[in-house]
mmCIF file of C-alpha atoms and ligand atoms in Angstrom:
data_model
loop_
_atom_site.group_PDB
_atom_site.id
_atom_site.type_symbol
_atom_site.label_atom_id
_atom_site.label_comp_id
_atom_site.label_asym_id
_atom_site.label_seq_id
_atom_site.Cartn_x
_atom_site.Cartn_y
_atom_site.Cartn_z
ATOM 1 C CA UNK A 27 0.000 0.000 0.000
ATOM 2 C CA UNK A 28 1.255 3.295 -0.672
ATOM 3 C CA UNK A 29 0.241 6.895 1.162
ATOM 4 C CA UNK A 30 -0.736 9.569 -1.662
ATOM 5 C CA UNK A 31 -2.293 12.467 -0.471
ATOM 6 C CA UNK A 32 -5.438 13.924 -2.392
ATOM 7 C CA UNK A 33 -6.461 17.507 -1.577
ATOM 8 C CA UNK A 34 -4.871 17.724 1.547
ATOM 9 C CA UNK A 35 -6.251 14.537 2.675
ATOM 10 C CA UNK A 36 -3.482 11.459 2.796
ATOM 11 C CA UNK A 37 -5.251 8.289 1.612
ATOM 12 C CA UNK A 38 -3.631 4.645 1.739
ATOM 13 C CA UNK A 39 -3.612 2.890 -1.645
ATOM 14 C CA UNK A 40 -2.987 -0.484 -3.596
ATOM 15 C CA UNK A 41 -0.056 0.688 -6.083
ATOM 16 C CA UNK A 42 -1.769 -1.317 -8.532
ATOM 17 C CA UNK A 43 -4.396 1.216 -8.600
ATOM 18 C CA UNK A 44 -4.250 4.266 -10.891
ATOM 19 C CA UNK A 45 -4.767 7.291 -9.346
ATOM 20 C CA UNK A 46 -8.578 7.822 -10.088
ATOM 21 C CA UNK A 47 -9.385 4.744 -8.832
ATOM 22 C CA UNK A 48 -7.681 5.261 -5.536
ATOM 23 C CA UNK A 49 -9.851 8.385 -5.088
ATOM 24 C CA UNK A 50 -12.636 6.994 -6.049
ATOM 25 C CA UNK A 51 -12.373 4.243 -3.622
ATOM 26 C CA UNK A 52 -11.826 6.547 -1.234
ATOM 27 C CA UNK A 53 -14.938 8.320 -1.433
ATOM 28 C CA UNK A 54 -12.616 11.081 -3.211
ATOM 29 C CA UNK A 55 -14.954 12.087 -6.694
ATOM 30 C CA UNK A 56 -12.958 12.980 -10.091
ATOM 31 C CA UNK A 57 -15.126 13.234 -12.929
ATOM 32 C CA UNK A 58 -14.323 10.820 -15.776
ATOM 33 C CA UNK A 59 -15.949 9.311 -18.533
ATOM 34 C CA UNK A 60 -13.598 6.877 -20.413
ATOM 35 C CA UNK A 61 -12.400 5.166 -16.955
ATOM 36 C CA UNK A 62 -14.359 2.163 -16.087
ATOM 37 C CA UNK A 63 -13.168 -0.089 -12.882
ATOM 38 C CA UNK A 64 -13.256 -3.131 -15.177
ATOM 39 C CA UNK A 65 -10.935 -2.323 -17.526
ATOM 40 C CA UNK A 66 -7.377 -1.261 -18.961
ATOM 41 C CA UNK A 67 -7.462 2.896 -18.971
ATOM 42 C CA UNK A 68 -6.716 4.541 -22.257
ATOM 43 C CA UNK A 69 -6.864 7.846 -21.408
ATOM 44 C CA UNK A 70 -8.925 9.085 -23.703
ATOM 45 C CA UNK A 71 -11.570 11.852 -22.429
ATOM 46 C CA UNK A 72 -9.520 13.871 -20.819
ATOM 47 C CA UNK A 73 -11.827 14.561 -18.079
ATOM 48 C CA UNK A 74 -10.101 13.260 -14.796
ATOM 49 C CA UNK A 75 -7.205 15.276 -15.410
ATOM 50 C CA UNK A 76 -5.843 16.531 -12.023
ATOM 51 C CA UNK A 77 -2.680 18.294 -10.814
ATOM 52 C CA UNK A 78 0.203 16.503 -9.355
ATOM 53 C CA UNK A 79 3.432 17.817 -7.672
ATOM 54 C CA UNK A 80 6.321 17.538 -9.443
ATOM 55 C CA UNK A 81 4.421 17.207 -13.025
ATOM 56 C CA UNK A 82 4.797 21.009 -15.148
ATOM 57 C CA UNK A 83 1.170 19.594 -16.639
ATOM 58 C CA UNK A 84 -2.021 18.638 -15.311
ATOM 59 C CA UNK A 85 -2.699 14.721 -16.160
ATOM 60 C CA UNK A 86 -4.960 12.377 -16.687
ATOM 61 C CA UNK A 87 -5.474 10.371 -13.032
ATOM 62 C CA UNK A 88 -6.338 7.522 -15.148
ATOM 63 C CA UNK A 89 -3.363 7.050 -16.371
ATOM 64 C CA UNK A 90 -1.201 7.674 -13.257
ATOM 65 C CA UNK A 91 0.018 5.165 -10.972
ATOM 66 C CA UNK A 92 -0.374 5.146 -7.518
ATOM 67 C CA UNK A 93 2.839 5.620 -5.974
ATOM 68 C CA UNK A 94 3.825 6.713 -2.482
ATOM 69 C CA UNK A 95 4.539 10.337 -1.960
ATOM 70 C CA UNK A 96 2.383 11.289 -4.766
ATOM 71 C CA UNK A 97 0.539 14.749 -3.753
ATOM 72 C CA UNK A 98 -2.542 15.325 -5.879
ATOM 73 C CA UNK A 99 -4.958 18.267 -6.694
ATOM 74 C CA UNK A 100 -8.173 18.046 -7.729
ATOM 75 C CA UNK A 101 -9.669 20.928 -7.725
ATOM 76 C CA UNK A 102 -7.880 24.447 -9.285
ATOM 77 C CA UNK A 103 -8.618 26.661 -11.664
ATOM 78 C CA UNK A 104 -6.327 24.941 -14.678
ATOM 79 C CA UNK A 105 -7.702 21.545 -13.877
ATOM 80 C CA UNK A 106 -11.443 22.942 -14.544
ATOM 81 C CA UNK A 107 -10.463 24.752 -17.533
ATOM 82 C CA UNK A 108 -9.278 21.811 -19.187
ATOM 83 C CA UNK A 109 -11.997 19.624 -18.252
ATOM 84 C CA UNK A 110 -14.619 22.551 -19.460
ATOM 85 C CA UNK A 111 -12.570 22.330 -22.284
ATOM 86 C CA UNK A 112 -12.735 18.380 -22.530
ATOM 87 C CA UNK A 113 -16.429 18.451 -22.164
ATOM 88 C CA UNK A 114 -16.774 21.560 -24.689
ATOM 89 C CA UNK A 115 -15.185 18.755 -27.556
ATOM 90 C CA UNK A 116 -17.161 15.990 -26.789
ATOM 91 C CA UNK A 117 -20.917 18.366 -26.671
ATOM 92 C CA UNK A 118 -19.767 19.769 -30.006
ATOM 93 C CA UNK A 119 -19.567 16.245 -31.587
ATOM 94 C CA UNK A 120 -23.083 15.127 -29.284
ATOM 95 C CA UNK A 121 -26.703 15.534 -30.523
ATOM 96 C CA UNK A 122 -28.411 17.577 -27.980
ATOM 97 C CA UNK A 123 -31.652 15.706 -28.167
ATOM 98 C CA UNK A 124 -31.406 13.954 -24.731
ATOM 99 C CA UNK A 125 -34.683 13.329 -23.930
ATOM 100 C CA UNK A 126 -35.132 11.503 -26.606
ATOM 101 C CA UNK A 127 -32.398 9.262 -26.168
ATOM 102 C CA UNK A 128 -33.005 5.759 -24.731
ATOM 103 C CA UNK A 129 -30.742 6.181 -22.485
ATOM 104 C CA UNK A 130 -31.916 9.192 -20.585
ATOM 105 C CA UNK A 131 -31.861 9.135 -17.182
ATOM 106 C CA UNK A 132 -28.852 7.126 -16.843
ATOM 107 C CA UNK A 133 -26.408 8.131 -19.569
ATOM 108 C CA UNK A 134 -22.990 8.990 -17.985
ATOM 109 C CA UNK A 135 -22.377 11.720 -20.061
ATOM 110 C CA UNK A 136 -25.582 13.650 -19.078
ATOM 111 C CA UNK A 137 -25.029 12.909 -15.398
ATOM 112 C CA UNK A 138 -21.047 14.761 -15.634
ATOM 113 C CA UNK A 139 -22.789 17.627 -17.795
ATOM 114 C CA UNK A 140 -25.292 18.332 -14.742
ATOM 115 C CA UNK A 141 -21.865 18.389 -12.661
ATOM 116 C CA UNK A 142 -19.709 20.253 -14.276
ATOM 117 C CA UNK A 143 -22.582 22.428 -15.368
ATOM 118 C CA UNK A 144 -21.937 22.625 -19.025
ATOM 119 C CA UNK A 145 -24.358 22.898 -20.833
ATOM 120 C CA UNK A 146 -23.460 24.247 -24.072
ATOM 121 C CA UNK A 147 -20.123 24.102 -26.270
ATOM 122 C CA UNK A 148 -18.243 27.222 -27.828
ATOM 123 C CA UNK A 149 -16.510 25.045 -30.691
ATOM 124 C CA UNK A 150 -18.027 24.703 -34.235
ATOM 125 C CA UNK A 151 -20.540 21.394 -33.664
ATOM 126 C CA UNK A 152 -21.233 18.907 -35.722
ATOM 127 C CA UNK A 153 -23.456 16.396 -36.802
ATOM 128 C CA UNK A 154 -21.856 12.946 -37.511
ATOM 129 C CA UNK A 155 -24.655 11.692 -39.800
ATOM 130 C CA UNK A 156 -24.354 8.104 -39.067
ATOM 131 C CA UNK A 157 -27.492 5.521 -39.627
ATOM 132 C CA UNK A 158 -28.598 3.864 -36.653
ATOM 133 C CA UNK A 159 -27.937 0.491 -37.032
ATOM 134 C CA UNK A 160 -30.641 -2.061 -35.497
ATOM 135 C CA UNK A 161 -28.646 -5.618 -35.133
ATOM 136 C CA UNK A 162 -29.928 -8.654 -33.333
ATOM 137 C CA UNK A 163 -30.340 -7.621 -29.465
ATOM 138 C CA UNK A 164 -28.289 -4.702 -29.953
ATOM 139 C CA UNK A 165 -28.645 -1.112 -31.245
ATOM 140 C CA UNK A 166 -25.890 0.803 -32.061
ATOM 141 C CA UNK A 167 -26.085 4.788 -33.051
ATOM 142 C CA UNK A 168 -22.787 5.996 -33.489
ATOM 143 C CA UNK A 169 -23.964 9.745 -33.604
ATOM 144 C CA UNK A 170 -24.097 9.595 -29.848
ATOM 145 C CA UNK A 171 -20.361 7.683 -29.335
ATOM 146 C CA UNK A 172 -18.314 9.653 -27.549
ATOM 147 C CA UNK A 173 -15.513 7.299 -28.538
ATOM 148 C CA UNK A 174 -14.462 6.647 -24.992
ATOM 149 C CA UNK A 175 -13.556 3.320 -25.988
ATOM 150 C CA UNK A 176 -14.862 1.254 -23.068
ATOM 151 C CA UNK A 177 -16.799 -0.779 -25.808
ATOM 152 C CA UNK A 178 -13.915 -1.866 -27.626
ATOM 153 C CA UNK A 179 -11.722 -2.772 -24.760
ATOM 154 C CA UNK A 180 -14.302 -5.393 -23.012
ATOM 155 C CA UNK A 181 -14.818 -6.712 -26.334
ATOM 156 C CA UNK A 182 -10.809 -7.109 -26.413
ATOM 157 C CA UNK A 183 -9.784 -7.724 -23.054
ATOM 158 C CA UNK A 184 -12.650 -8.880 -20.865
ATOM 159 C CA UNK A 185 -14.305 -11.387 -23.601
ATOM 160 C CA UNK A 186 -11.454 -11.975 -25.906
ATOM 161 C CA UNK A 187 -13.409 -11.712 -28.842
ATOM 162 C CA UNK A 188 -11.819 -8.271 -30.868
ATOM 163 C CA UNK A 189 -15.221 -7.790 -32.760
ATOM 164 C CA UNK A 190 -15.117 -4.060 -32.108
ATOM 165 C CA UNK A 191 -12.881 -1.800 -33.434
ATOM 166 C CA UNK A 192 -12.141 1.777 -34.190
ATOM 167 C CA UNK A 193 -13.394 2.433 -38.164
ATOM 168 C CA UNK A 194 -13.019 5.268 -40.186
ATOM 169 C CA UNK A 195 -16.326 7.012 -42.722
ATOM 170 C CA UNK A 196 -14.415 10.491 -44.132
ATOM 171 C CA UNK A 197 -13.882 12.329 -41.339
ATOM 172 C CA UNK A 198 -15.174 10.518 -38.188
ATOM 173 C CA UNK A 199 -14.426 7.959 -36.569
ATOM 174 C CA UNK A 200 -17.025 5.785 -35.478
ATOM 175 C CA UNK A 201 -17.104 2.067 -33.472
ATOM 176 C CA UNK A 202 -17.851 -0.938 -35.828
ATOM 177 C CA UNK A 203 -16.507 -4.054 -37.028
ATOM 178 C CA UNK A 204 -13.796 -5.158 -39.370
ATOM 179 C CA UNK A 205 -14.889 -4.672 -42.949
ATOM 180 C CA UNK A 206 -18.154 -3.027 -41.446
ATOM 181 C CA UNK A 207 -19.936 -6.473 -41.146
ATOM 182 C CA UNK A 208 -23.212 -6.398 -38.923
ATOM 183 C CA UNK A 209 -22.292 -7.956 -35.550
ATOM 184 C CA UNK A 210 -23.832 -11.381 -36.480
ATOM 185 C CA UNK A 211 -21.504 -12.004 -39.267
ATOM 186 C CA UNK A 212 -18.062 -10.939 -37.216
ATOM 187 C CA UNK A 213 -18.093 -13.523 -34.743
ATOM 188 C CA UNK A 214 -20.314 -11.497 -32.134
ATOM 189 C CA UNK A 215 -21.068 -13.204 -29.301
ATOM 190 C CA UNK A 216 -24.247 -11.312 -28.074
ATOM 191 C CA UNK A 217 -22.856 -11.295 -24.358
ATOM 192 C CA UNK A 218 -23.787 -7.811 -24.183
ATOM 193 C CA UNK A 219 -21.054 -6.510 -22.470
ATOM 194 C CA UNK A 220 -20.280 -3.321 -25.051
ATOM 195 C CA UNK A 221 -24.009 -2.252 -24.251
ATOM 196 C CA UNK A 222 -23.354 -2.839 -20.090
ATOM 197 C CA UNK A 223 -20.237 -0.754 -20.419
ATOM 198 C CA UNK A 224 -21.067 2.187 -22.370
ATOM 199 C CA UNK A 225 -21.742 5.176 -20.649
ATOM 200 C CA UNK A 226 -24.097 6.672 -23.188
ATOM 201 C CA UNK A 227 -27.168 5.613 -25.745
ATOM 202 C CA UNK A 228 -24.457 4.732 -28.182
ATOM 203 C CA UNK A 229 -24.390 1.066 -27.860
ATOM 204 C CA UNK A 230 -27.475 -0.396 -26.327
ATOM 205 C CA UNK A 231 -29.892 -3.561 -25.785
ATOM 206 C CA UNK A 232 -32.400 -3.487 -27.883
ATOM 207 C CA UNK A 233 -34.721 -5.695 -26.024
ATOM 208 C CA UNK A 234 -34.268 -3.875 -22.272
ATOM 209 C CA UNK A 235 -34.095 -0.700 -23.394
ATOM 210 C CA UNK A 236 -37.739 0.488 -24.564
ATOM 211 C CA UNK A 237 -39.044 3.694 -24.060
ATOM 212 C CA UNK A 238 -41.158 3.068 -20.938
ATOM 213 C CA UNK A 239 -38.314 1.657 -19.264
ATOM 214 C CA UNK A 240 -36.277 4.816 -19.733
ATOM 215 C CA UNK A 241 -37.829 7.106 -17.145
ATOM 216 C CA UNK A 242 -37.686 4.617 -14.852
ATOM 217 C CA UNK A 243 -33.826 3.346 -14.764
ATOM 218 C CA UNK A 244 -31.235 3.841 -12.502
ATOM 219 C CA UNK A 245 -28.334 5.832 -12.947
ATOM 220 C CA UNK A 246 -25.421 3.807 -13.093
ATOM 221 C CA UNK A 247 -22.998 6.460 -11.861
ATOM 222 C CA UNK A 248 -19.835 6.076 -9.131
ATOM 223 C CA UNK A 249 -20.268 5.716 -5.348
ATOM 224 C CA UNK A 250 -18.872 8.626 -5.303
ATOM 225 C CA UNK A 251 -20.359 11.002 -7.834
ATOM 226 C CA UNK A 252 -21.707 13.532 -5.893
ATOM 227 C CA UNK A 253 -24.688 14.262 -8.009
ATOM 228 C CA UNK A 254 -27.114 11.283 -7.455
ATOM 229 C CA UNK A 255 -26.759 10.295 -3.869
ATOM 230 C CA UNK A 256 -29.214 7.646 -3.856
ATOM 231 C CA UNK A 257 -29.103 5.556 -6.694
ATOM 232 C CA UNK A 258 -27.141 1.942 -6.747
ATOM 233 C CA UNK A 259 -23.969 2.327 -8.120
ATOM 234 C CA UNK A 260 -21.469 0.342 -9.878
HETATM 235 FE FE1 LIG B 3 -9.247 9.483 -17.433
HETATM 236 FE FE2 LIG B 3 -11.087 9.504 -19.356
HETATM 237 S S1 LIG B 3 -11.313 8.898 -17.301
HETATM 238 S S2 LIG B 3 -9.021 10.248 -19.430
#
């Protein structure tokens, strides 16, 4: 175990841990999006950043270690600029049709805009233009992907299947399937883990997820998130 200390406040850690997760464990909230206690971090959205001693740069806690000694910062006014900033990118690239997203309610995303109180972007948005695509038991609308990645790595790591990738139309980048294939042609399993894992109404079960159930779910947020106290968590 090592001793970090996060906002003033020393905490004892495994050193297999990254830095997030300590916190988090801890009872210690740092927004993030891309993390997910399940799997290998990638770093991606940018969102957990905090400040650490010694580093000229805020960084992502994902991605940092757990190491004795280490003295972190949570809150300043750098971190929140660049997490405002984060957040700015991935509204500008978002439809901002919530409410009529399956997933409201309990969509990640939505729960760290009502946190960080953003609720609009100053960057030039975009529409991504993709077609929903309606497989067996699973839905997947790539206009509301925030490419955090989680899909792709439980496919990889946790199932051992690689069905999901990272694919390219023009410009955007979108989550499919080598070649494009619909899921039931690329060796897809069906476990469902992609859908349990995403944190928005990207990828989602198309048999639990109907519109009536949608008011009615539970947000699937941190123990710690400090915006819905009294909700199970994962
Ligand atoms: Fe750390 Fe996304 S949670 S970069």
């Amino acid at each position: 175990m090592a001793a970090i200390t996060i906002d003033g406040k020393t905490i004892h850690a495994d050193e297999n841990l990254c830095v997030l997760e300590a916190a988090l464990q801890n009872g210690i909230y740092i927004p993030h999006l891309c993390h997910h206690p399940d799997l290998p971090d990638l770093g991606a959205c940018r969102l957990c950043v905090v400040e650490c001693a010694g580093e000229a740069e805020p960084v992502p806690s994902c991605m940092l270690q757990v190491r004795d000694g280490l003295q972190i910062t949570t809150k300043s006014e750098r971190v929140d600029h660049l997490r405002r900033l984060a957040m700015e990118l991935l509204l500008a690239a978002h439809p901002e049709d919530c409410s009529a997203c399956p997933k409201y309610g309990r969509c990640e995303l939505q729960t760290l805009i009502q946190y960080m109180n953003v609720s609009a972007t100053r960057m030039h948005t975009r529409v991504k233009g993709f077609a929903e695509k309606e497989q067996p038991l699973l839905i997947h609308d790539m206009n509301r992907c925030i490419l955090c990645g989680r899909c792709v790595r439980v496919c990889d790591s946790v199932r051992g299947v690689q069905v999901l990738q990272y694919n390219k139309q023009e410009m955007e980048t979108y989550i499919g399937t080598l070649h494009d294939r619909l899921l039931k042609d690329a060796d897809c399993r069906f476990c469902g883990a992609c859908a349990e894992v995403c944190p928005t109404g990207s990828i989602r079960d198309a048999v639990n997820y109907t519109a009536t159930e949608k008011r009615d779910a539970l947000i699937p947020c941190h123990a710690a998130c400090p915006v819905h106290t009294d909700v199970p968590r994962y």
